CSV table of N, CA and C in Angstrom, one decimal:
chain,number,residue,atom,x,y,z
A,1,UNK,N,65.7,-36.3,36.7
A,1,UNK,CA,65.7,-36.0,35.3
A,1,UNK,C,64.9,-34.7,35.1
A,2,UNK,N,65.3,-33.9,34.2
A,2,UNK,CA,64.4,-32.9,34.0
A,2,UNK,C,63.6,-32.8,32.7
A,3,UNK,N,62.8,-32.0,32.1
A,3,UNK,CA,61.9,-32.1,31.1
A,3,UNK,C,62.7,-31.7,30.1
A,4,UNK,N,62.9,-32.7,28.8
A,4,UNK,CA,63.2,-31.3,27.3
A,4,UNK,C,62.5,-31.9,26.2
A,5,UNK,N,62.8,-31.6,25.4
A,5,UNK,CA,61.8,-31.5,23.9
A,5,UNK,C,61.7,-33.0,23.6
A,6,UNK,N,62.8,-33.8,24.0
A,6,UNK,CA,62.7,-35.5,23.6
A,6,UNK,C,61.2,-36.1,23.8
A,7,UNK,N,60.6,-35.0,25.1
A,7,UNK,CA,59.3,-35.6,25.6
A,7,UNK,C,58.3,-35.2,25.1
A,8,UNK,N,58.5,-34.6,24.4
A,8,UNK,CA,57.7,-34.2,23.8
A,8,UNK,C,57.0,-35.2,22.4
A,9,UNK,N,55.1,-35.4,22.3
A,9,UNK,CA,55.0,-35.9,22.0
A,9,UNK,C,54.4,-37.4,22.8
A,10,UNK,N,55.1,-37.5,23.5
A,10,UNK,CA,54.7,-38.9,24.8
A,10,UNK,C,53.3,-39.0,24.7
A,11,UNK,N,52.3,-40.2,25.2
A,11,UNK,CA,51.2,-40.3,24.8
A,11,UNK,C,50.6,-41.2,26.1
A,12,UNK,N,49.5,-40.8,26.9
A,12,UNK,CA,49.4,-41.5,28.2
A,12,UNK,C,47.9,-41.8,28.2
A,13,UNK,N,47.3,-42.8,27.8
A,13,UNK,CA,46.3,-43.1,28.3
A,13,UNK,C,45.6,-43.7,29.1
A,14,UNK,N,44.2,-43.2,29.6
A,14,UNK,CA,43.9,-43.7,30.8
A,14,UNK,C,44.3,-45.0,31.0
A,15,UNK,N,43.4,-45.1,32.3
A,15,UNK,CA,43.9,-47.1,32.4
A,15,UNK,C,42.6,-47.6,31.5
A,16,UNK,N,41.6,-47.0,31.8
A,16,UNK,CA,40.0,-47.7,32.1
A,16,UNK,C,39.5,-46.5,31.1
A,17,UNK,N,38.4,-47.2,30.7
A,17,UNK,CA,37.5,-45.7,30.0
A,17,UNK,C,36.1,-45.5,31.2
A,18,UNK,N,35.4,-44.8,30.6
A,18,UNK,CA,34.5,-44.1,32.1
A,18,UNK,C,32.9,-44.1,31.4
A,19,UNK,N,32.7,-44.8,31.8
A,19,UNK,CA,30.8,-44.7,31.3
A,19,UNK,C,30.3,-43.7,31.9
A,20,UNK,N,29.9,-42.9,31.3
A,20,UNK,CA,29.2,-41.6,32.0
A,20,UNK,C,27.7,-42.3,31.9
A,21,UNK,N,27.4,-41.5,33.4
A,21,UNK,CA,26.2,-42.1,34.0
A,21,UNK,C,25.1,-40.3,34.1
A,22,UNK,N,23.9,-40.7,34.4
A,22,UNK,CA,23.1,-39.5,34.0
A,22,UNK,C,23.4,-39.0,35.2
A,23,UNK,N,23.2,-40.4,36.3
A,23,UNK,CA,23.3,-39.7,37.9
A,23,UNK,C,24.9,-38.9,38.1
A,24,UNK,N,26.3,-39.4,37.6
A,24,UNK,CA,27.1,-38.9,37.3
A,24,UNK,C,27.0,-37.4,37.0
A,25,UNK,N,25.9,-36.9,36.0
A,25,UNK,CA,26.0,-35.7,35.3
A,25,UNK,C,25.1,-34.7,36.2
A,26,UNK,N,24.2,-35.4,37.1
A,26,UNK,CA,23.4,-34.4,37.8
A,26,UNK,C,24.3,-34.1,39.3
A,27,UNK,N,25.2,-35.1,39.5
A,27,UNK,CA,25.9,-34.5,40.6
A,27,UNK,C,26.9,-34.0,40.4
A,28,UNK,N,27.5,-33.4,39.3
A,28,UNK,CA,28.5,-32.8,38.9
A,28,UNK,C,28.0,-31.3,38.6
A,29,UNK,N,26.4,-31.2,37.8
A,29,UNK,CA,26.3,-30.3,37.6
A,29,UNK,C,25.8,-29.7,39.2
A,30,UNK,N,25.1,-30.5,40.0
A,30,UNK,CA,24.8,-30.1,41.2
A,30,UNK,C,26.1,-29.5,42.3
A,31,UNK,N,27.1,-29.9,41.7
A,31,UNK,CA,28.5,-29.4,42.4
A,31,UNK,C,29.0,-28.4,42.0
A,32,UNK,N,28.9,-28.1,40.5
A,32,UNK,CA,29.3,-26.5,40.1
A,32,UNK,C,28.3,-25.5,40.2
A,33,UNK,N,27.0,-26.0,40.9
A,33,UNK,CA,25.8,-25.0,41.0
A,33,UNK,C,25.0,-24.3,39.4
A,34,UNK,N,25.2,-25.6,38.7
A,34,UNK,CA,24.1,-25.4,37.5
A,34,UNK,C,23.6,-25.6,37.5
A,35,UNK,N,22.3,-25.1,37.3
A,35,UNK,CA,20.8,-25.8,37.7
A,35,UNK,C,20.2,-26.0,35.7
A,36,UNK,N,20.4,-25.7,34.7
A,36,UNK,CA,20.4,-25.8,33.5
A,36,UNK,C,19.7,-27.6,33.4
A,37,UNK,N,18.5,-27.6,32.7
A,37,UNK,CA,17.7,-28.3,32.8
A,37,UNK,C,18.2,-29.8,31.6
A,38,UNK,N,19.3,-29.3,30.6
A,38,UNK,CA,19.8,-30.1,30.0
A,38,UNK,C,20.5,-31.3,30.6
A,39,UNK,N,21.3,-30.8,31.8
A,39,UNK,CA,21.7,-31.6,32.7
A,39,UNK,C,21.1,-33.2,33.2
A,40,UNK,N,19.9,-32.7,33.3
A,40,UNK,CA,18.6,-33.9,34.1
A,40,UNK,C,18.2,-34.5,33.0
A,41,UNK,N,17.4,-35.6,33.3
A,41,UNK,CA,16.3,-36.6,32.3
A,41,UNK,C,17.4,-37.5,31.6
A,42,UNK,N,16.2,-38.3,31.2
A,42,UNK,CA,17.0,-39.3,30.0
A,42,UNK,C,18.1,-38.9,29.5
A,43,UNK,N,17.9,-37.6,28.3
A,43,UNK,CA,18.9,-37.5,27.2
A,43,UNK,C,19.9,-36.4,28.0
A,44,UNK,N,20.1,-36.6,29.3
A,44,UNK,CA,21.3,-35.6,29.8
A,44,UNK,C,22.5,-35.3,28.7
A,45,UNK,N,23.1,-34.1,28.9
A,45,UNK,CA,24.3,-34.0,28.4
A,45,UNK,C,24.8,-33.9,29.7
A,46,UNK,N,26.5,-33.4,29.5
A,46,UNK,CA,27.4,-33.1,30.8
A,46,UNK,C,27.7,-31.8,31.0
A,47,UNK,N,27.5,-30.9,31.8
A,47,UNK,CA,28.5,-29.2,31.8
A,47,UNK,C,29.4,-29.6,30.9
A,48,UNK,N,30.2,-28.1,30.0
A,48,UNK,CA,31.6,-28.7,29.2
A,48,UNK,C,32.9,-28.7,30.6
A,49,UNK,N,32.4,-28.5,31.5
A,49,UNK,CA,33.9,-28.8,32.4
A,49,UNK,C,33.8,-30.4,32.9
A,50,UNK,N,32.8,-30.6,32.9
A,50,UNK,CA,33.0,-32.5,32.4
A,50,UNK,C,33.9,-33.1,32.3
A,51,UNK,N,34.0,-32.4,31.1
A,51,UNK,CA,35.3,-33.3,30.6
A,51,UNK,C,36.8,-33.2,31.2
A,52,UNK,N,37.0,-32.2,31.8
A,52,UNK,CA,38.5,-31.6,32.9
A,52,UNK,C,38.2,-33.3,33.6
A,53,UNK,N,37.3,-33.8,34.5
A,53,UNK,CA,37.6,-35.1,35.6
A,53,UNK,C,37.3,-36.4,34.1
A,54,UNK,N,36.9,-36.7,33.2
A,54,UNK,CA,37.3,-37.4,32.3
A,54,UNK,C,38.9,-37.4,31.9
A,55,UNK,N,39.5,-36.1,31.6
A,55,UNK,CA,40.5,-36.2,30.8
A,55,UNK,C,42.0,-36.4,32.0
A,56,UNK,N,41.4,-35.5,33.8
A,56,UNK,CA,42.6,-36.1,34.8
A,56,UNK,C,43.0,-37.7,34.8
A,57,UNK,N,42.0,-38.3,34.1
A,57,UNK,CA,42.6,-39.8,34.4
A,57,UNK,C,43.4,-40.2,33.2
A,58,UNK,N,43.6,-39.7,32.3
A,58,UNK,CA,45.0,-39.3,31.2
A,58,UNK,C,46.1,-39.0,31.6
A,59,UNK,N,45.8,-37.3,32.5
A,59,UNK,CA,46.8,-36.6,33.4
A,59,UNK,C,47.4,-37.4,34.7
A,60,UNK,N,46.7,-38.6,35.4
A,60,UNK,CA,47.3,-39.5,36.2
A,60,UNK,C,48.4,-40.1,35.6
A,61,UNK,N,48.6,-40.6,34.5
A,61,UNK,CA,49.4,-41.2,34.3
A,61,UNK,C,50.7,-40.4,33.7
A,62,UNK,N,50.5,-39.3,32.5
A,62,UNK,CA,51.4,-38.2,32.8
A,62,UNK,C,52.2,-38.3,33.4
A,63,UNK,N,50.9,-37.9,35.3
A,63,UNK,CA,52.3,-37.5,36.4
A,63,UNK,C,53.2,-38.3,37.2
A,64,UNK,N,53.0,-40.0,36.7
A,64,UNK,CA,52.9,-40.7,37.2
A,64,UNK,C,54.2,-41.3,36.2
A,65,UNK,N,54.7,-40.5,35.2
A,65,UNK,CA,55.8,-41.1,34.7
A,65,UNK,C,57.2,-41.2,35.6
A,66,UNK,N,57.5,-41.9,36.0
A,66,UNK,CA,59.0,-41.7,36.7
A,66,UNK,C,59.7,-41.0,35.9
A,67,UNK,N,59.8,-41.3,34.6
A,67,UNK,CA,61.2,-40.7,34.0
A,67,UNK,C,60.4,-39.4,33.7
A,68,UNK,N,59.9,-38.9,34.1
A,68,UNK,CA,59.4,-37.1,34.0
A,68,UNK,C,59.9,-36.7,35.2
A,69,UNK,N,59.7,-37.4,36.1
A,69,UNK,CA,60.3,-37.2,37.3
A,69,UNK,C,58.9,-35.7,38.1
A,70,UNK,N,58.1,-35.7,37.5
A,70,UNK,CA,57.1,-34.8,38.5
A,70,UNK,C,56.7,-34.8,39.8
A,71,UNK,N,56.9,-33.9,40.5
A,71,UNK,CA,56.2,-34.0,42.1
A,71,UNK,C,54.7,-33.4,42.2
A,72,UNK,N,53.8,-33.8,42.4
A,72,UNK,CA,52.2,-32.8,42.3
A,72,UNK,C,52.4,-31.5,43.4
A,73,UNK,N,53.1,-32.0,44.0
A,73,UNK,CA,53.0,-30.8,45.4
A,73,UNK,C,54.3,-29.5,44.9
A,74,UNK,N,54.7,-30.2,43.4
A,74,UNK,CA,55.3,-29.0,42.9
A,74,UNK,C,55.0,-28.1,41.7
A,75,UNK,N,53.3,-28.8,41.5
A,75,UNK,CA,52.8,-28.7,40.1
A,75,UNK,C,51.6,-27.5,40.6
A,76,UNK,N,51.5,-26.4,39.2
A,76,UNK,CA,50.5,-25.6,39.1
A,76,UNK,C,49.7,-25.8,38.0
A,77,UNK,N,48.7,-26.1,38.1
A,77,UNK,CA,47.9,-26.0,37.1
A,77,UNK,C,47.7,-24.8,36.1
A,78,UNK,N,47.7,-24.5,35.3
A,78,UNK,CA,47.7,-23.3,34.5
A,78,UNK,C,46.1,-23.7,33.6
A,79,UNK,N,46.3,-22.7,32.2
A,79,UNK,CA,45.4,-22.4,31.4
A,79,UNK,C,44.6,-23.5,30.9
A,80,UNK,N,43.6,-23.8,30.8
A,80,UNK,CA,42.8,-24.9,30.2
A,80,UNK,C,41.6,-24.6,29.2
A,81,UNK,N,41.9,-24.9,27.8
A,81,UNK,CA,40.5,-24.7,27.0
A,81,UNK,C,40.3,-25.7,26.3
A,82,UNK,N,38.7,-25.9,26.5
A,82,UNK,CA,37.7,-27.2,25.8
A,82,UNK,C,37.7,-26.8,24.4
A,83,UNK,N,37.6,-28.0,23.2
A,83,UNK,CA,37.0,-27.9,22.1
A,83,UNK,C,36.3,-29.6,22.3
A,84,UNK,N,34.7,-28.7,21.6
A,84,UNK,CA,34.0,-30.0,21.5
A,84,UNK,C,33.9,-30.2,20.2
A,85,UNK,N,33.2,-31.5,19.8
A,85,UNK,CA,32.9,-31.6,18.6
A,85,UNK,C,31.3,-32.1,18.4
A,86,UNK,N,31.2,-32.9,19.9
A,86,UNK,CA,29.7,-32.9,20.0
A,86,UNK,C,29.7,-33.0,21.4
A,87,UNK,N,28.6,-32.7,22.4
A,87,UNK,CA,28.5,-32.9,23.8
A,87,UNK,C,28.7,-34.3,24.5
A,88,UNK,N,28.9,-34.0,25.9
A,88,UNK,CA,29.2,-35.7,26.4
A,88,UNK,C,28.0,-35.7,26.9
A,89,UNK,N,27.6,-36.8,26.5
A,89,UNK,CA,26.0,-37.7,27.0
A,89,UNK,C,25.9,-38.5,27.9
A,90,UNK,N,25.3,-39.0,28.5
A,90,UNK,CA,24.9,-40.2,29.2
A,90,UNK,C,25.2,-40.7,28.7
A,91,UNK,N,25.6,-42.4,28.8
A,91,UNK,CA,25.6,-43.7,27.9
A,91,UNK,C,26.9,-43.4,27.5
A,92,UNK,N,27.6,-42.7,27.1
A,92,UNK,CA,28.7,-42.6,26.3
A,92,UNK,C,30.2,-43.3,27.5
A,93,UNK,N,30.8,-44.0,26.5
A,93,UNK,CA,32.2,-44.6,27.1
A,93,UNK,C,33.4,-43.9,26.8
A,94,UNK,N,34.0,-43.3,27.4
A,94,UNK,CA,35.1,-42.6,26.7
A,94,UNK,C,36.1,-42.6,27.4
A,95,UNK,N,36.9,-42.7,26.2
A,95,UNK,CA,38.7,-43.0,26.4
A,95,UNK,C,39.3,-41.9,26.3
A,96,UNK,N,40.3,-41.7,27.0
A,96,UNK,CA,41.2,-40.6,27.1
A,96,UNK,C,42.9,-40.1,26.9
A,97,UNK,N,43.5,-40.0,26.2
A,97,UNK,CA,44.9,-39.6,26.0
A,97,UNK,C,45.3,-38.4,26.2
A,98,UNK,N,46.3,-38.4,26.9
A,98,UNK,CA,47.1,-37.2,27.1
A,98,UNK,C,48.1,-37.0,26.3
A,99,UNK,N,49.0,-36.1,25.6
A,99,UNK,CA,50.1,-36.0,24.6
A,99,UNK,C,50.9,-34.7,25.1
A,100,UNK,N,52.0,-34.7,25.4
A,100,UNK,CA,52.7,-34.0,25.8
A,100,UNK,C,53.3,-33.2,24.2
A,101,UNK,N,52.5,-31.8,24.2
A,101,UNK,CA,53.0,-30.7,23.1
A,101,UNK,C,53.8,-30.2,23.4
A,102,UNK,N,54.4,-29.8,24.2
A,102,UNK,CA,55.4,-28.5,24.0
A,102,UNK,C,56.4,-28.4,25.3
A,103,UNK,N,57.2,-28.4,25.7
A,103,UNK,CA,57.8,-28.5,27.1
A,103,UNK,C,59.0,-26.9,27.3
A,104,UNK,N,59.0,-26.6,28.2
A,104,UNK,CA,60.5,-25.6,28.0
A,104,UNK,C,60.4,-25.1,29.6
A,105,UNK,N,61.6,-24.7,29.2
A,105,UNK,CA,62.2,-24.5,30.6
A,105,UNK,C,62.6,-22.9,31.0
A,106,UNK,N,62.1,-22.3,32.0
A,106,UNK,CA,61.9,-21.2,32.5
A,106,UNK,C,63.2,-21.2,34.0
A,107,UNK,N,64.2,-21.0,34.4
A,107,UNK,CA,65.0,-21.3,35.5
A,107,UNK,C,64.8,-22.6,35.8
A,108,UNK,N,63.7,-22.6,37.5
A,108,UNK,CA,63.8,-23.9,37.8
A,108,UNK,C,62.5,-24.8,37.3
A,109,UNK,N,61.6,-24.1,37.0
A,109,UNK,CA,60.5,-24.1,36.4
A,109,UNK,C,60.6,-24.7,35.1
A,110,UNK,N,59.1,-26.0,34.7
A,110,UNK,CA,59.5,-26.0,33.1
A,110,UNK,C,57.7,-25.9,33.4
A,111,UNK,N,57.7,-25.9,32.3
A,111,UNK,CA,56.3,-26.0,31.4
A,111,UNK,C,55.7,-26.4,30.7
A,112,UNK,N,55.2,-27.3,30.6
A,112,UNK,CA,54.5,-28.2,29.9
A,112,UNK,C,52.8,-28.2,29.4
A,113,UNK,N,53.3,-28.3,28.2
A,113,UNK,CA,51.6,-28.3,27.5
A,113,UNK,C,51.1,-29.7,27.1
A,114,UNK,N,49.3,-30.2,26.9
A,114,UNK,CA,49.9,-31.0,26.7
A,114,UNK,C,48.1,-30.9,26.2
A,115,UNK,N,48.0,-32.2,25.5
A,115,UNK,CA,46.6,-32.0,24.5
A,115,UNK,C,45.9,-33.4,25.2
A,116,UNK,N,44.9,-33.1,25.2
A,116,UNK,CA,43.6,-34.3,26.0
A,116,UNK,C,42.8,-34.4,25.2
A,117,UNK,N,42.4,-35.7,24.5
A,117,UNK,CA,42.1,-36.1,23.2
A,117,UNK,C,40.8,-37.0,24.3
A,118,UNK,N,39.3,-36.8,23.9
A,118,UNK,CA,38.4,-37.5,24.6
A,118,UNK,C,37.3,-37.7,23.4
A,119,UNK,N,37.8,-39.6,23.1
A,119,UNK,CA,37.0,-40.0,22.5
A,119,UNK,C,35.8,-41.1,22.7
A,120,UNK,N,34.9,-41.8,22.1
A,120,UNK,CA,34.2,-42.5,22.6
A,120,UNK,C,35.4,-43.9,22.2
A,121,UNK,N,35.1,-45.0,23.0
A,121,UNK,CA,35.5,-46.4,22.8
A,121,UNK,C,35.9,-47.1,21.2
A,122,UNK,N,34.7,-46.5,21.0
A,122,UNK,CA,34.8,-46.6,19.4
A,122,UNK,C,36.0,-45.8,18.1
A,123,UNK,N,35.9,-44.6,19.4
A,123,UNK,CA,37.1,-43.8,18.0
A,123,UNK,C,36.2,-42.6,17.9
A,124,UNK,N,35.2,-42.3,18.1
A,124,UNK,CA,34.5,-41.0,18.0
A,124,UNK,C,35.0,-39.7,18.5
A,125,UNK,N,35.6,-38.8,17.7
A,125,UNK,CA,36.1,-37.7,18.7
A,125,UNK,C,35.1,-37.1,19.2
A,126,UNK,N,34.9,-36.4,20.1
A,126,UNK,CA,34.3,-35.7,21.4
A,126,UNK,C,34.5,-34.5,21.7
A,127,UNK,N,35.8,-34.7,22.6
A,127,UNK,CA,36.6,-32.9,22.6
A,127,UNK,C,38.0,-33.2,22.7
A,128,UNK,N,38.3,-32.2,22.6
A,128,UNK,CA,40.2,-31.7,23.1
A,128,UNK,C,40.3,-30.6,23.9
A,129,UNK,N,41.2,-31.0,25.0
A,129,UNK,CA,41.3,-30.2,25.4
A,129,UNK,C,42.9,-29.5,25.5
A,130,UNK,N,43.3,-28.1,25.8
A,130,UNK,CA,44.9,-28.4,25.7
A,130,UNK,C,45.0,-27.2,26.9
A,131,UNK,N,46.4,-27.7,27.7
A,131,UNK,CA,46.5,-27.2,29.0
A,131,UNK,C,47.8,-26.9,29.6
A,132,UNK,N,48.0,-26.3,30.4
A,132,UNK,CA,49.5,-26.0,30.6
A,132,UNK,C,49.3,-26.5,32.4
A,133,UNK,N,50.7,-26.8,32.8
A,133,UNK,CA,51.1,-26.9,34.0
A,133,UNK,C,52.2,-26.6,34.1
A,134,UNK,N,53.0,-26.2,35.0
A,134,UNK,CA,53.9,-25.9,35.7
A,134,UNK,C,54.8,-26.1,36.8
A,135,UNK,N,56.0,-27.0,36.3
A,135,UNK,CA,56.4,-27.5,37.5
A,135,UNK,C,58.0,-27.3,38.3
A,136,UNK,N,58.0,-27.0,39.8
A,136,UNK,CA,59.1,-26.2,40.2
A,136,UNK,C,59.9,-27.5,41.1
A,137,UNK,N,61.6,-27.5,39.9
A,137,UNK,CA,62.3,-28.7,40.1
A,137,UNK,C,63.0,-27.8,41.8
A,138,UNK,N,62.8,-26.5,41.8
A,138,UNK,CA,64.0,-25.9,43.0
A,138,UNK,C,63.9,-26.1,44.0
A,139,UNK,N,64.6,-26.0,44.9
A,139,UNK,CA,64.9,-26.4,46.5
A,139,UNK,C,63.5,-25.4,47.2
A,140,UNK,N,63.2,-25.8,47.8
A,140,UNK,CA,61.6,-25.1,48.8
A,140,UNK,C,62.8,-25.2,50.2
């Protein structure tokens, strides 16, 4: 099958929500080489790229539709921007949906945009994020 506008709209959310942990946030910021002191103590926040490994577990399921028919080993990651509404903290549990915006097709190539909605358990919105990938149905 290939992608068209029907899919547009589709809605995937994670399986599990994700308790962010402080130690979580110091080895994340320790992995992108932030040393930014907000990161540590009690009231940690998270880097805003944080949220990119929150919102892939939305994007698992995405690519995991059969009837999308995606291969990852045919997928590019494209453009990605955060909007927050308040920072991710420690303590915080958050759920994640993915929504397929926009789809079109370039030859063998389509395109797909798609919006990452990260809220707390409760319903608190957090951020959005919205993102493109790229994927090539052609003969290799």
């Amino acid at each position: 099958m290939t992608i068209d506008a029907t899919m547009v709209g589709r809605s995937y959310a994670a399986a599990e929500s994700y308790q962010v942990g402080r130690e979580k946030i110091r080895e994340f910021a320790a992995a992108i080489g932030d040393p930014n002191p907000a990161y540590t103590g009690a009231d940690a926040v998270a880097p805003p790229t944080f949220a990119f490994m929150l919102g892939s577990r939305a994007l698992e399921q995405l690519l995991n539709d059969e009837e999308l028919g995606l291969r990852l080993d045919r997928i590019v990651h494209g453009a990605q921007k955060f909007s927050y509404t308040r920072p991710i903290k420690a303590g915080d549990d958050i759920a994640a949906t993915a929504t397929i915006t926009t789809v079109r097709k370039a030859g063998d190539v389509e395109v797909i945009m798609y919006e990452t909605a990260l809220t707390t358990v409760d319903g608190e919105p957090i951020a959005t994020s919205t993102s493109t990938i790229s994927h090539n149905r052609g003969e290799s």
